[in-house]
Structures are given as C-alpha cells and as structure tokens.
Amino acid sequence: MNTTPQAIRGTQDIFGAEAEAFARVVQTFERVRRLYRFRRAEMPVFEKTAVFSRSLGETTDVVSKEMYSFDDRGGESLTLRPEFTAGIARAYITNGWQQHAPLKLATHGPLFRYERPQKGRYRQFHQIDAEVIGAGEPAADVELLVMADHLLKELGIADGVTLQLNTLGDAASRDAWRAALVEYFRAHAADLSEDSQDRLERNPLRILDSKDPRDRPFADAAPRIDDYLSAEAQDFFGAVTQGLEAAAVAHTRAPALVRGLDYYRHTAFEFVTDRLGAQGTVLGGGRYDGLMEALGGPATPAVGWAAGIERLAMLVADAGEVAEAKADVAIIPLGPAADTACLGLAATLRRSGLAVDMGYRGNMKKRMSRANDSGARFALIVGDEELAAGEAMVKDLVSGEQERLPLHAIPARIGVR
Ligand code: ATP
Ligand code: MG
C-alpha cells in the first residue's frame, strides 16, 4: 500500500480565510512601502552559510541552534535564510548597491528556523522586511518606525500593540554596558538558568531577555544602558524619540529590550501585543551599523525591521477583518448549448472587471445555491430560450426580482450598483 508522506513539522498549508489574511498583510505592506518610497527587492532563499554565521554572530540562538544548513552536491555549505538582513547586506556589497545609498528596500518571503513549533512559531514562516542601508541619520530610524506604525494602523490591528523602544548605544557605550552586565551576572551566576550561565561571557545582553523565571529577578535588577550612554548616543536617541513625537507615534521606553543578533547599535525596538500568547512580538528591528564590516564590506550604517506575516495575519483575522471576496455575479447555464455560450459571457464580464462565479456542473437547484453562496448580488440564468433570443434572465438575489435583458446590456446593469 502507498503511504502519503506527511508535511514537514513546523510548516503550514495556508488556505481560505487564513490565506486571505496573509495576502492582506502582504498587499497592505506593498501599498504602504510605496508611500514611504521603499524600493522592492527579491532575494535568494539560500546563501552560503558564512553570510549568516559571520553576520549574525556564532553565539546567537539563530546560528547556534536554528539554521537549516546542508552541503550541496558540490560540497559547499549552504543555509536556508533564517532572516533577510544578512542576505540583503551581502547583496548590497556584492552588487555595488553603494551607488544607490541611502537605499530603502522592502521585501517579503519565507524564512527557515529549526525551532520548537507552536502557535505563532514555525520552522518555515514568512516576514515582511524593510531596510534603510547607508544612512546613519536618526531620521532613517524614525521613518522606519513611522512606517511600521502606519502599517499596523492600515491593517486595523494597532490597538493593543505597543512600540517598545530602547537604545543600545554606540560601540563604546555598548561595550561598557556589556562589561558591567558580565560583572553583575557573574556575581549571581550560580542562581541563573543553565542557558544564561552559558550565555554569560559570550552574550550577556541576551540574559536580559530571558523568559526563565530563575533569571527574571536578576535581569530586572541588572545595570541599565542609560548609565553607560555616551553624549553622542544620548543625542541620537533623543533625535529618534523627538521624531516619533513629531509624527505622533506612541512608544514606551523598554530599557531591557535587546535584539538577538550581535550587530545591533543604537535603536532597538519591538511592536508587542498580549493578544498572541507567548509569541507576542509581531515586529522587531533596529540599527545594525556593525554588520557590513562583519561581512567584509565598507563601514555602512543601516537600520531595518522585520515582521512575522503569520502573527500579523492572526491579529488581522482576530479583528474580524477577513473574508474571501464576494463575486459580483454568478452565471447559471441550463443545458449544453448554454454551457458553452456562458463560457463566453463569463469571459466578457471578467474582462470588464467583474468577479464572476460559474461552476462546472450541477442542476438548477445546486447552481442556485452556489450562486447564493458566492455572495453575488445578481445571478444570470441562461437557458435555451434566452440563448436563442441573445438574452439572459438577470435575477437580483437580494430582492428576488428578475428581468430578461440582452447580453450586451448586462455589464452596464450589473456594474452600476
Ligand atoms: P522571537 O523572540 O519570537 O523568537 P525573534 O527575535 O527571533 O522573535 P526576529 O528575528 O526579530 O524574531 O524576527 C522578526 C519577527 O519575525 C518576529 O517578531 C516574529 O513576528 C517573526 N518570527 C520570528 N521567528 C518566527 C517563527 N519561528 N515563526 C513565526 N514567526 C516568527
Ligand atoms: Mg527567535
């Protein structure tokens, strides 16, 4: 007997209303990114493994535990992209996109991470992504944040989602803070979770963001970045918050917010909600001025964000925002001659911009109920008699009224509502 292979754990087959919510997120992003003049990019789904291991940092969760890496038939180590930024940075360097700097880019697509699957967390998931490369000005950070806020509003899901904002300072501030954190956590090492003991020397910032209850009291009482910010870093952060105020984007200061990847500097942020259970971060990003150099490129300031399409789509669906689109008109042919003629009629109406529902089979009763399900206002009933006269019976499915009209008069009758 043949057995059917199962789908890969952590992948999803998205269909119907859920797929509509997914498409709504992507379409809204496409519309909004144009308003902010972000240019579209399409990126490869896989890259040489070094693109990610060098830019994300070997100690990050993504690189140490979550990457899908494999040797191709030529023996080269490749990795399915776990995020967009590193690949975009690689492309910026290898294609000489410096000539376009500052370059504002938008993209979306699938990402792959070997994680424990649960609601809102998958092994193949999808993101929308926006980056500004080659701009060290805080105005770039502000523009990205205002765009993110605008997108959530356009999607109708901004209520209950808050922008949490932090600064990680410049390299000097961050290093001083990091050293203070290592010293502080070392003094409490015995009481920390095993994961955090592990991270202590390599990636102490990550302990701040630990969800383990054993770590929380120490994470909450740890030294704050504010005590280590240089005057320049303070000015930068001040310019970002003033820009947000000018654009009326509300935010909350989150002094313990850090980003998972090593290359972040200055601005770090997340849009979070309590409506998605444990997977409450819908959008995250920040400034990554150190990344290009880690990839062997020239020093290039950059800032960006990414948002999980599935998580946004869940919020869109919860807000009652999605339904599959209704048809404008349903065609009901009665008999073989009408079947063929109606293919022509359907084509004409669709070319004129109407959404036409027409099944392939069934008796009058089945077809009537299908017409009602399609949400169409009108049904066109075409039998031999109507066909001979070059007409159709136009039935208003709301009022029940019907009238016979010549075929050529139908688009006008239906289009005008
Ligand atoms: P988390 O803390 O939830 O693991 P992260 O910091 O790893 O998030 P980023 O790398 O910043 O996430 O990715 C940006 C966004 O992509 C997240 O805010 C989330 O909406 C989405 N995302 C990340 N990983 C997954 C996943 N495995 N499944 C679904 N969505 C994800
Ligand atoms: Mg993660």
mmCIF file with all atom_site columns, C-alpha atoms and ligand atoms in Angstrom, residues 66 113 115 121, ligand 2:
data_model
loop_
_atom_site.group_PDB
_atom_site.id
_atom_site.type_symbol
_atom_site.label_atom_id
_atom_site.label_alt_id
_atom_site.label_comp_id
_atom_site.label_asym_id
_atom_site.label_entity_id
_atom_site.label_seq_id
_atom_site.pdbx_PDB_ins_code
_atom_site.Cartn_x
_atom_site.Cartn_y
_atom_site.Cartn_z
_atom_site.occupancy
_atom_site.B_iso_or_equiv
_atom_site.pdbx_formal_charge
_atom_site.auth_seq_id
_atom_site.auth_comp_id
_atom_site.auth_asym_id
_atom_site.auth_atom_id
_atom_site.pdbx_PDB_model_num
ATOM   1 C  CA . GLU A 1 66  ? 18.187 27.240 14.431 1.00 0.00 ? 66  GLU A CA 1
ATOM   2 C  CA . ARG A 1 113 ? 14.471 28.273 11.536 1.00 0.00 ? 113 ARG A CA 1
ATOM   3 C  CA . GLU A 1 115 ? 12.581 25.942 16.344 1.00 0.00 ? 115 GLU A CA 1
ATOM   4 C  CA . ARG A 1 121 ? 6.190  29.878 15.809 1.00 0.00 ? 121 ARG A CA 1
HETATM 5 MG MG . MG  B 2 .   ? 13.584 33.614 17.793 1.00 0.00 ? 2   MG  B MG 1
#
